[in-house]
Amino acid sequence: MSLSSEDVRHVARLARLDLSDEEVEALRPQLSDILAYAEQVGEVATADVPPTAHPYGLRNVYREDVPVDPLPHEEAMSTAPAAEDGRFRVPRIVGPDVTGEDG
Amino acid sequence: MADELTTRSALQLRDLVAHGEVSAEEVARAHLERVAATDDQLKAFVTVTDDAALAHARDIDRRRAAEEPVGALAGVPLALKDVLCTKGVRTTCGSRILQTYRPPYDAGVVERLRDADVVVLGKANCDEFAMGSSCENSAFFPTRNPWDLDRVPGGSSGGSVAAVAGFQAPLGVGTDTGGSIRQPAALCGLVGVKPTYGAVSRYGLIAFASSLDQAGPIARSVTDAAHLLAAIAGPDPRDSTSIPKPLPDVLAGLDDGVSGLRIGVVAEFMAEGMSDGVRAMVEASVERLAGLGAEIVEVSLPHAGYGLAAYYLIAPSEASSNLSRYDGVRYGLRVDGATTEAMMAATREAGFGSEVKRRIMIGTYALSAGYYDAYYAQAQRVRTLIARDFAAAFETCDVLVGPTSPTVAFPLGELTADPLAMYANDVYAVPASLAGLPAMSLPVGLGEAGMPVGFQIMAPLLRDDLMLRAARALEAEVGFDAMPRGPNALAGAAI
Amino acid sequence: MTTAATATGFQAVIGLEVHVELATRTKMFCGCRTDFGGDPNVRTCPVCLGQPGSLPVVNRGAVESAIRLGLALGGEVAPSSQFHRKNYFYPDMPKNYQISQYDVPICSGGVLEVTTSHGTTLVGITRVHMEEDTGKSLHAGTSGRIQGAEYSLVDYNRAGIPLLEVVSEPDIRSAEEAQAYLTELRAIVLALGISDAKLEEGSMRCDANVSVHRPGEPFGARAEVKNMNSVRSLGRAIAYEVDRQVALVQAGGTVVLQTRHWDEDRGATSTLRVKETLEDYRYFPDPDLVAVEPEPAWIEELRAGLPELPAAIRRRLVDAHRLSAEQVATLAGAGLIPVFEEAVAAGSPPVDAVNLLTNDVIALASERGFDPADLALTGAQLAELTGLVTDGTLSTKLAREVLGDVLAGRGTPREVVAERGLEQISDTSELAAICDEVIAAQADAAQKVRDGNRKAVGALVGAVMRATQGRANPRVVNQLLMERLDRC
C-alpha cells in the first residue's frame, strides 16, 4: 500500500481538511504504513464470517412518538459562531445543493 | 486534616461526610487546594470548576443537615474527563476546535454523578478527542505522570488518571475506546475499569468511535472503582446501544475471593512484546492468583493478534464520520473563509491536531468507494472472529488475564514521531474493546525505572462483577502502595 | 406529451424517487416536534442540532409508517434492516452525515398500478427506506437563490423530520405515466394517513431520473431532474427533458450523467452539476443505532389494519356501481370518492351522483379556484340533491344552480329550492299554455317539426325552458309539444 500525494489530497478533500503541502508529504508515508499494517485483516476474515457492528446484539430499540421539550431558542443558538435573525449564519455556499432544496 | 483528606479513599471520605466528621465542603476544599498546589507540575486539569464544586459540596452539607436525601457517594470529589458534556461548563475534548465550547446539556454520566452527589472538581485533560496513548495529543498541554514527571501518564484519559494518582481526587471518570482507561491506569499505578459496552450511557460522551467508546471508573482501589461503577452504570433510553437492564450487582460479591474460579492466561498476550519488568510482574500475579485458590489454565485467542489492525480501521472510520460535525457552523471554532466550503476546510485544518487529522484521513480512506470491503468490512469480520475466540475461552474460564500495556510509562516525546509504535501500546487492550467485554487494569507492582505495572482482567459480557471480584482478591494479596515515589515523583499527598 | 419522442423512434425511460415527509408527532431520532412554520430554530435539541455527544434513538411511529407504506405497495418487510450514515458536508445537515438506509431498506419490492388515457400499466417499486430530513437554508442577497447569495442562514427546525424515500423501477415511459404514478402514490399515502403529502409545501417531493434510448438498445445516460413541486410541473419537466435529450442525441450529441434543475417559470431544465463519478458518500452502518427487526406479529397487525386502498376502492366502484373506469378516475383524481360513497349510501342513484360530481362539482370548484375535495359538500347533501332530480322536483340544469347555492352555504338543497321557488314545473295545464305560446311565436320551427324534422323540436323545447327560467320538466315539455305538432 503506497499512497500518492494526489491520493492524500483527494482523501483530504473528502474529509474537508485544508492540509498544507508539508502535512500531505508527512502523512503520505504514515498513512501508507498504517494502512499496510491494517491490511492484515484481509488475511483471516473470509466472506462467510458475518461482520460485527456491536458485540452486544441489541435490536429494535425505539422511542415512542411522544414530543419532548426542545432546547430554548437562546440555548440552541448559544454555541453559534455566527448568527442572524435566529438562524446560524454561514458564508456563501458554493457547492450545488446536494439536498435539492434550493431555488 | 486537609492533608489527610486527600490520602483517603473514596469510601472513607463518603463515610466521614456521612457521619458528620468532616463536611463535604472541607473535603472539596482540601482537594481543590491540592489541585492548586500541584497542577502546575501535573497539568491534569483543563478546567477546574472550584465554584461549582464548592456550591455542590455546600448543598450536600445543607441537605445532610436538613436530613434530606443525599446520593450514594455524597461529597466524594472526582476528576471528569473532558469528553463528557457538562451543561454550561467548557467541554473541550482536548481540542482547539472545542476550546470554548459550552454544551447546552449534561451527559448521562454527569447526571448519574450528580444523583450520587459526587463532587466534580473539574474537567481533566486528555488526548485530543481521546485519540492517543500518552496524553501528549492534547491541544493545550501534556499531562505528567505523578510517578515521574518526565514520563507520560498514558492516554487518552491521562488527566483523570494523573489527578487520581496525584491525590488531587480519589476518583476519576475516563473513557476507554481501545485502552484509554486501562493503559493510563496501568502506567500510573491505578485501578481503571472499562465496563461492558452498553453498561454506561454514552449520551453526552463526545464520540471518538461509537461502537467502542465506554466511560468507566478510575480509582486507587478496586472497591472504590466498584462503587463508582455502581453509581454510573445503568440503562439510558437516550442511548440506543445502552443495555436495557442493570448490570449484575458489582458490590455484593466483591470480597468473595477467587478460590475455585478458573482463570485463563491468554497465551497470545504472554508471547514476546512486553518488557521484562512487565512480564515479571504479570507472571508473579498469575502465581498469586493460583496461591489464592484459583485454577489457572492457559487459553488461546487465535485472532487476538489481528485486533490492533482491526481496531485501527474501525476506530478511525467511525471517528472520521463522528468528527465531521466540527465544521464551524453550529458550535466550536470557526476560521473565516470566503465560502462555506472554504470556512469548513480552514476551520477543520486549524482546529484539529495532527493525530486527529491522521485518523480522520485513515478512516475516510478506509470507508471510501472501493476500499470499504477490504478495510472496514474485513475489520468488522475480524471483530466477529475475536468475539468468537473470547466466547470459546469463556467456555472453560471465568475470567481471562494478561498484561495491560507492553511497557511501563515511557518518557514524554519518546513515541510521538512514530504513530505505529504509539498504537502498539494498545495491543493487549483492543481485543476486549472489539468484543465489548468488561476489562480492567489493576496495579501489581513496579517494573522498569520503578514505574508501576498493570495487570489486565477480562470477563464475559455483563460479568463486570466477576472481574472486579477477581481484581479485589489479587489487590489484597499484592498490597500495592499507590503513593508515587521515586526521585522525580510528584510530592506526596500529605503536603 | 412524449409523442415527439416515440415519433422519432426514441423511448423515454423514467424512474421516480419520491420523498414523503411523515406526519409523526416527533422527529426521526429525537423528541422534537415536526410542526410546520413558526420561528427558526425553535424545534431543535442537542440531537437534531448535531451537538457533540448527542445520540439518535429511532421513532417507533416512523418505522410503523414505513412498514405500512411498504405493505400498501405490496412490498416485503426486511426481517433485519439497519441505518447507515451517508457522509457529505453541507451546512443544513447538522452532523455532516445523513442517517439513511442503504443496502437493506426496511421494505423492498411491490408494484403500483397506474392508469392513464392509454390504459393501465404496472410500475415496480424498488424500495421504501427511512431517513432524516435536512435543515433549510435561506440565501441572503438579491435573488434568494443559492447562486449569487452573499451568505446563507440556516434553520434546523426541519432537520431530523422523518422521511420515507420511495424509489420506483425505471418502468415509467411517459410524462403522463409519471404524473399518474405520483398521483397514485400520493393517494395511497393520504389513504394511510402517514403524511399530508403536499407537493407545493414540500411534504412530498419528487425527483425524476430521465433517459432516452431506441427500443432494443441499451438505456441512455440519465439526468436526475429536481425541483418539481406539483404533478403538473413533474409532467412538464419530464416532457421538456425527454425532448431535450432526444434533440441532443439526434444532433449527434451525448447525454451525460448529471443533475438538472427544473425552472417552472422558464419551463426548462438546466444543469445543476455533472456527476463525473458517483459521489463518494462513504456509507457505513451507523454505530449509534441497532438493527430494525420488526416482529412478524407486528407486521401482520399493521397489514390487517391497512385501510382500503385507492385501487381497490376504484375496482369496487366499477363493479358495484357500474361506473366507467374514466368516471372513477375522474372522481379519484378530484378526491371525490368519499363524497360519492356517502351519497350512494344515503340513497343517491350512483349514476346521478357521479354525473353531478364529475360534471358540475368539478366545474364549480374550478370556477372558484378550489380543489374539489376541499369544497364542503357532504354525501348527504348530494343525495338530497339527486333525490330532488329523481322525484322530478328539479331539472338537472337547476340542480347545478342549487348546488352552487348549497356550496355557498345558503342551506340544504331543499331549503335552497324552497327559498328560490325552483321546483320544476310538471303541471301539464300550466306548461300546455306556454307550449301553445311558443308554437305560435316560432311558426317556422313548428312547421319543420310538422314536416317530419323531429329534431327541430329542440329549439321549441329550449324556448319553453327559457320562458320558465329552466324550471319546466323537459320531458313533459317535449311530450306536450309533440302532441300538439303531431295533431295538427
Short mmCIF file of C-alpha atoms in Angstrom, two decimals, chain C residues 123-459:
data_model
loop_
_atom_site.label_atom_id
_atom_site.label_comp_id
_atom_site.label_asym_id
_atom_site.label_seq_id
_atom_site.Cartn_x
_atom_site.Cartn_y
_atom_site.Cartn_z
CA VAL C 123 -44.70 0.31 -12.15
CA GLY C 124 -42.35 -1.69 -9.97
CA ILE C 125 -41.35 -0.34 -6.57
CA THR C 126 -37.66 -0.88 -5.83
CA ARG C 127 -37.65 0.10 -2.18
CA VAL C 128 -39.03 2.18 0.63
CA HIS C 129 -36.47 3.41 3.11
CA MET C 130 -36.32 5.68 6.15
CA GLU C 131 -34.09 8.69 6.53
CA GLU C 132 -33.92 12.08 8.20
CA ASP C 133 -34.62 15.44 6.58
CA THR C 134 -32.12 18.29 6.46
CA GLY C 135 -32.49 21.83 7.76
CA LYS C 136 -33.33 24.74 5.49
CA SER C 137 -31.04 27.47 4.21
CA LEU C 138 -32.15 31.00 3.47
CA HIS C 139 -29.92 32.63 0.92
CA ALA C 140 -29.36 36.30 1.59
CA GLY C 141 -28.75 38.53 -1.38
CA THR C 142 -30.52 39.71 -4.46
CA SER C 143 -32.01 36.56 -5.93
CA GLY C 144 -32.88 34.47 -2.90
CA ARG C 145 -31.26 31.63 -4.80
CA ILE C 146 -28.05 29.98 -3.75
CA GLN C 147 -26.22 31.38 -6.74
CA GLY C 148 -25.23 34.95 -6.13
CA ALA C 149 -26.11 34.90 -2.45
CA GLU C 150 -23.74 36.79 -0.18
CA TYR C 151 -24.28 34.46 2.73
CA SER C 152 -26.81 31.95 3.99
CA LEU C 153 -28.80 31.48 7.17
CA VAL C 154 -29.63 28.02 8.45
CA ASP C 155 -32.72 26.89 10.34
CA TYR C 156 -32.73 23.35 11.77
CA ASN C 157 -36.43 23.09 12.62
CA ARG C 158 -36.85 20.68 9.71
CA ALA C 159 -33.62 18.79 10.43
CA GLY C 160 -34.40 15.27 11.53
CA ILE C 161 -38.02 15.12 10.41
CA PRO C 162 -38.64 11.55 9.23
CA LEU C 163 -38.75 10.93 5.51
CA LEU C 164 -39.67 7.86 3.54
CA GLU C 165 -37.95 7.61 0.20
CA VAL C 166 -39.94 5.59 -2.32
CA VAL C 167 -37.87 4.54 -5.33
CA SER C 168 -39.56 3.19 -8.44
CA GLU C 169 -38.12 0.89 -11.03
CA PRO C 170 -37.38 2.63 -14.34
CA ASP C 171 -40.70 1.32 -15.61
CA ILE C 172 -42.28 4.65 -16.50
CA ARG C 173 -42.41 5.53 -20.17
CA SER C 174 -44.10 8.90 -20.41
CA ALA C 175 -44.70 12.12 -18.55
CA GLU C 176 -48.33 11.17 -18.24
CA GLU C 177 -47.45 7.86 -16.59
CA ALA C 178 -45.11 9.66 -14.21
CA GLN C 179 -47.90 12.03 -13.25
CA ALA C 180 -50.30 9.14 -12.75
CA TYR C 181 -47.70 7.33 -10.61
CA LEU C 182 -47.17 10.33 -8.40
CA THR C 183 -50.91 10.94 -8.09
CA GLU C 184 -51.50 7.32 -7.18
CA LEU C 185 -48.65 7.20 -4.66
CA ARG C 186 -49.96 10.37 -3.09
CA ALA C 187 -53.45 8.87 -2.86
CA ILE C 188 -52.05 5.81 -1.08
CA VAL C 189 -50.05 7.96 1.33
CA LEU C 190 -53.15 10.01 2.08
CA ALA C 191 -55.29 6.89 2.50
CA LEU C 192 -52.73 5.61 5.02
CA GLY C 193 -52.72 8.97 6.78
CA ILE C 194 -48.93 8.92 7.15
CA SER C 195 -48.26 12.33 5.58
CA ASP C 196 -50.16 15.34 4.36
CA ALA C 197 -48.22 14.82 1.11
CA LYS C 198 -48.37 18.38 -0.15
CA LEU C 199 -46.10 18.78 -3.14
CA GLU C 200 -46.41 22.53 -3.07
CA GLU C 201 -45.25 22.74 0.56
CA GLY C 202 -42.53 20.15 0.19
CA SER C 203 -44.01 17.50 2.43
CA MET C 204 -43.89 15.33 -0.69
CA ARG C 205 -41.00 15.80 -3.12
CA CYS C 206 -40.31 14.10 -6.39
CA ASP C 207 -37.11 13.71 -8.37
CA ALA C 208 -37.20 12.12 -11.82
CA ASN C 209 -34.45 10.04 -13.39
CA VAL C 210 -34.95 10.51 -17.12
CA SER C 211 -33.15 8.89 -20.02
CA VAL C 212 -33.98 8.09 -23.64
CA HIS C 213 -33.00 5.24 -25.91
CA ARG C 214 -34.11 3.47 -29.03
CA PRO C 215 -36.02 0.31 -28.10
CA GLY C 216 -33.70 -2.66 -28.25
CA GLU C 217 -30.67 -0.56 -27.46
CA PRO C 218 -29.16 -0.03 -24.00
CA PHE C 219 -30.59 2.69 -21.80
CA GLY C 220 -29.04 6.12 -22.25
CA ALA C 221 -27.25 8.10 -19.55
CA ARG C 222 -29.78 9.61 -17.20
CA ALA C 223 -30.40 13.05 -15.90
CA GLU C 224 -31.80 13.45 -12.43
CA VAL C 225 -34.32 16.28 -12.59
CA LYS C 226 -35.17 18.08 -9.36
CA ASN C 227 -37.42 20.85 -8.10
CA MET C 228 -40.84 19.89 -9.42
CA ASN C 229 -43.43 20.97 -6.90
CA SER C 230 -46.67 19.88 -8.47
CA VAL C 231 -47.95 16.97 -10.51
CA ARG C 232 -48.27 19.37 -13.41
CA SER C 233 -44.67 20.56 -13.19
CA LEU C 234 -43.49 16.96 -12.99
CA GLY C 235 -45.20 16.32 -16.31
CA ARG C 236 -43.82 19.48 -17.88
CA ALA C 237 -40.30 18.84 -16.63
CA ILE C 238 -40.21 15.28 -17.92
CA ALA C 239 -41.67 16.26 -21.28
CA TYR C 240 -39.08 19.00 -21.59
CA GLU C 241 -36.22 16.76 -20.54
CA VAL C 242 -37.22 13.95 -22.91
CA ASP C 243 -37.44 16.38 -25.82
CA ARG C 244 -34.10 17.90 -24.86
CA GLN C 245 -32.36 14.55 -24.72
CA VAL C 246 -33.89 13.32 -27.98
CA ALA C 247 -32.89 16.53 -29.75
CA LEU C 248 -29.40 16.28 -28.30
CA VAL C 249 -28.91 12.68 -29.44
CA GLN C 250 -30.40 13.39 -32.85
CA ALA C 251 -27.96 16.25 -33.27
CA GLY C 252 -25.13 13.81 -32.65
CA GLY C 253 -24.62 14.77 -29.01
CA THR C 254 -24.38 12.58 -25.94
CA VAL C 255 -26.37 12.81 -22.73
CA VAL C 256 -24.10 12.84 -19.70
CA LEU C 257 -24.94 11.72 -16.20
CA GLN C 258 -25.99 14.84 -14.40
CA THR C 259 -28.38 16.58 -12.06
CA ARG C 260 -30.72 19.14 -13.60
CA HIS C 261 -32.86 21.81 -12.06
CA TRP C 262 -36.42 22.40 -13.29
CA ASP C 263 -37.26 26.08 -13.63
CA GLU C 264 -41.03 26.36 -13.52
CA ASP C 265 -41.09 29.94 -14.82
CA ARG C 266 -38.82 29.32 -17.78
CA GLY C 267 -40.34 25.91 -18.40
CA ALA C 268 -36.91 24.40 -18.84
CA THR C 269 -34.30 22.29 -17.05
CA SER C 270 -30.72 23.41 -16.60
CA THR C 271 -27.57 21.67 -15.40
CA LEU C 272 -27.05 21.79 -11.64
CA ARG C 273 -23.93 19.67 -11.69
CA VAL C 274 -22.34 16.98 -13.76
CA LYS C 275 -21.63 13.75 -11.96
CA GLU C 276 -18.19 12.83 -13.20
CA THR C 277 -18.08 9.91 -10.87
CA LEU C 278 -20.56 8.64 -8.36
CA GLU C 279 -20.41 10.67 -5.18
CA ASP C 280 -18.32 9.05 -2.51
CA TYR C 281 -20.72 9.07 0.40
CA ARG C 282 -18.68 6.59 2.46
CA TYR C 283 -21.78 4.74 3.62
CA PHE C 284 -21.29 2.57 6.69
CA PRO C 285 -23.65 1.18 9.33
CA ASP C 286 -24.43 3.82 11.95
CA PRO C 287 -22.76 2.51 15.11
CA ASP C 288 -25.09 4.64 17.25
CA LEU C 289 -28.12 2.59 16.16
CA VAL C 290 -29.09 -1.05 16.27
CA ALA C 291 -30.88 -3.32 13.80
CA VAL C 292 -34.56 -2.87 12.97
CA GLU C 293 -36.14 -6.31 13.10
CA PRO C 294 -39.92 -5.95 13.21
CA GLU C 295 -41.73 -8.83 14.88
CA PRO C 296 -43.83 -10.78 12.36
CA ALA C 297 -46.84 -10.29 14.64
CA TRP C 298 -46.39 -6.52 14.46
CA ILE C 299 -46.16 -6.64 10.67
CA GLU C 300 -49.33 -8.74 10.46
CA GLU C 301 -51.12 -6.40 12.82
CA LEU C 302 -50.16 -3.47 10.62
CA ARG C 303 -51.17 -5.36 7.49
CA ALA C 304 -54.56 -6.17 8.97
CA GLY C 305 -55.02 -2.52 9.88
CA LEU C 306 -54.39 -1.16 6.39
CA PRO C 307 -57.30 0.86 5.05
CA GLU C 308 -58.96 0.03 1.74
CA LEU C 309 -56.51 1.39 -0.80
CA PRO C 310 -57.36 3.61 -3.75
CA ALA C 311 -57.01 0.88 -6.40
CA ALA C 312 -59.31 -1.46 -4.51
CA ILE C 313 -61.80 1.33 -3.97
CA ARG C 314 -61.78 2.06 -7.69
CA ARG C 315 -62.31 -1.55 -8.61
CA ARG C 316 -65.18 -1.78 -6.16
CA LEU C 317 -66.83 1.34 -7.58
CA VAL C 318 -66.68 -0.06 -11.09
CA ASP C 319 -68.03 -3.43 -10.00
CA ALA C 320 -70.69 -2.30 -7.57
CA HIS C 321 -71.99 0.83 -9.20
CA ARG C 322 -71.27 0.22 -12.87
CA LEU C 323 -69.21 3.35 -13.15
CA SER C 324 -66.81 3.63 -16.04
CA ALA C 325 -63.10 3.49 -15.35
CA GLU C 326 -62.90 7.02 -16.61
CA GLN C 327 -65.57 8.23 -14.21
CA VAL C 328 -63.79 6.55 -11.31
CA ALA C 329 -60.51 8.05 -12.39
CA THR C 330 -62.10 11.48 -12.50
CA LEU C 331 -63.63 11.03 -9.05
CA ALA C 332 -60.37 9.74 -7.66
CA GLY C 333 -58.31 12.48 -9.24
CA ALA C 334 -60.62 15.08 -7.72
CA GLY C 335 -60.65 13.36 -4.34
CA LEU C 336 -64.42 12.96 -4.55
CA ILE C 337 -64.72 9.24 -3.91
CA PRO C 338 -65.64 9.65 -0.25
CA VAL C 339 -68.46 12.09 -1.10
CA PHE C 340 -69.70 9.76 -3.83
CA GLU C 341 -69.75 6.80 -1.47
CA GLU C 342 -71.55 8.75 1.22
CA ALA C 343 -74.15 9.94 -1.27
CA VAL C 344 -74.80 6.45 -2.57
CA ALA C 345 -75.01 5.14 0.97
CA ALA C 346 -77.59 7.88 1.63
CA GLY C 347 -79.73 6.61 -1.22
CA SER C 348 -78.45 8.50 -4.22
CA PRO C 349 -78.60 6.68 -7.57
CA PRO C 350 -74.92 6.15 -8.46
CA VAL C 351 -75.30 7.47 -11.98
CA ASP C 352 -76.87 10.73 -10.79
CA ALA C 353 -74.27 11.18 -8.08
CA VAL C 354 -71.35 10.56 -10.39
CA ASN C 355 -72.77 12.86 -13.06
CA LEU C 356 -73.26 15.71 -10.65
CA LEU C 357 -69.81 15.22 -9.21
CA THR C 358 -67.83 14.74 -12.41
CA ASN C 359 -69.64 17.45 -14.35
CA ASP C 360 -70.98 20.06 -12.03
CA VAL C 361 -69.00 19.84 -8.81
CA ILE C 362 -65.64 19.78 -10.55
CA ALA C 363 -66.67 22.63 -12.85
CA LEU C 364 -67.93 24.70 -9.93
CA ALA C 365 -64.76 24.05 -7.95
CA SER C 366 -62.65 25.06 -10.89
CA GLU C 367 -64.66 28.27 -11.34
CA ARG C 368 -63.99 29.12 -7.73
CA GLY C 369 -60.37 28.09 -7.81
CA PHE C 370 -60.83 25.32 -5.23
CA ASP C 371 -59.63 21.78 -5.00
CA PRO C 372 -62.91 19.82 -5.48
CA ALA C 373 -62.18 17.78 -2.38
CA ASP C 374 -61.92 20.99 -0.38
CA LEU C 375 -65.50 22.03 -1.18
CA ALA C 376 -67.64 21.49 1.87
CA LEU C 377 -70.02 19.17 0.08
CA THR C 378 -71.33 16.24 2.07
CA GLY C 379 -72.66 12.98 0.73
CA ALA C 380 -75.98 13.68 2.45
CA GLN C 381 -76.36 16.98 0.58
CA LEU C 382 -75.53 15.30 -2.68
CA ALA C 383 -78.04 12.52 -2.03
CA GLU C 384 -80.73 15.07 -1.24
CA LEU C 385 -79.98 16.86 -4.48
CA THR C 386 -80.12 13.75 -6.63
CA GLY C 387 -83.32 12.82 -4.85
CA LEU C 388 -84.85 16.11 -5.94
CA VAL C 389 -83.89 15.32 -9.51
CA THR C 390 -85.23 11.80 -9.34
CA ASP C 391 -88.61 12.86 -7.99
CA GLY C 392 -88.88 15.49 -10.69
CA THR C 393 -88.63 18.49 -8.37
CA LEU C 394 -85.51 19.77 -10.10
CA SER C 395 -84.17 19.60 -13.61
CA THR C 396 -80.51 18.63 -13.89
CA LYS C 397 -79.79 22.17 -15.02
CA LEU C 398 -81.43 23.63 -11.95
CA ALA C 399 -79.75 21.03 -9.81
CA ARG C 400 -76.43 22.58 -10.73
CA GLU C 401 -77.71 26.00 -9.73
CA VAL C 402 -78.92 24.66 -6.42
CA LEU C 403 -75.56 23.02 -5.92
CA GLY C 404 -73.90 26.38 -6.30
CA ASP C 405 -76.05 27.83 -3.56
CA VAL C 406 -75.51 24.83 -1.31
CA LEU C 407 -71.76 25.19 -1.68
CA ALA C 408 -72.10 28.88 -0.99
CA GLY C 409 -73.61 27.92 2.35
CA ARG C 410 -77.13 29.05 1.58
CA GLY C 411 -78.74 25.94 3.06
CA THR C 412 -79.56 22.38 2.21
CA PRO C 413 -80.75 21.59 -1.34
CA ARG C 414 -84.40 21.53 -0.18
CA GLU C 415 -84.02 24.81 1.61
CA VAL C 416 -82.46 26.44 -1.46
CA VAL C 417 -85.18 25.11 -3.72
CA ALA C 418 -87.91 26.34 -1.39
CA GLU C 419 -86.24 29.69 -0.86
CA ARG C 420 -85.81 30.38 -4.53
CA GLY C 421 -89.01 28.72 -5.75
CA LEU C 422 -87.11 26.49 -8.09
CA GLU C 423 -89.42 23.49 -8.08
CA GLN C 424 -89.71 22.07 -11.52
CA ILE C 425 -92.99 22.69 -13.32
CA SER C 426 -94.52 19.36 -14.29
CA ASP C 427 -98.05 20.67 -14.19
CA THR C 428 -99.36 19.85 -17.71
CA SER C 429 -102.00 22.59 -17.91
CA GLU C 430 -99.55 25.32 -16.94
CA LEU C 431 -96.94 24.07 -19.38
CA ALA C 432 -99.50 23.46 -22.19
CA ALA C 433 -100.33 27.14 -22.30
CA ILE C 434 -96.67 28.08 -22.56
CA CYS C 435 -96.13 25.48 -25.31
CA ASP C 436 -99.00 26.95 -27.31
CA GLU C 437 -97.44 30.42 -27.00
CA VAL C 438 -94.06 29.16 -28.17
CA ILE C 439 -95.54 27.31 -31.17
CA ALA C 440 -97.33 30.46 -32.18
CA ALA C 441 -94.25 32.59 -31.75
CA GLN C 442 -91.93 30.22 -33.64
CA ALA C 443 -94.09 29.15 -36.51
CA ASP C 444 -91.16 28.28 -38.77
CA ALA C 445 -89.65 25.86 -36.33
CA ALA C 446 -93.04 24.36 -35.61
CA GLN C 447 -93.64 23.83 -39.29
CA LYS C 448 -90.35 21.95 -39.66
CA VAL C 449 -91.42 19.55 -36.95
CA ARG C 450 -94.77 19.08 -38.61
CA ASP C 451 -92.90 18.33 -41.84
CA GLY C 452 -91.21 15.44 -40.09
CA ASN C 453 -87.98 17.00 -38.86
CA ARG C 454 -88.39 15.86 -35.28
CA LYS C 455 -85.02 17.22 -34.24
CA ALA C 456 -86.27 20.72 -34.82
CA VAL C 457 -88.37 20.35 -31.68
CA GLY C 458 -85.23 21.11 -29.66
CA ALA C 459 -85.45 24.82 -30.44
#
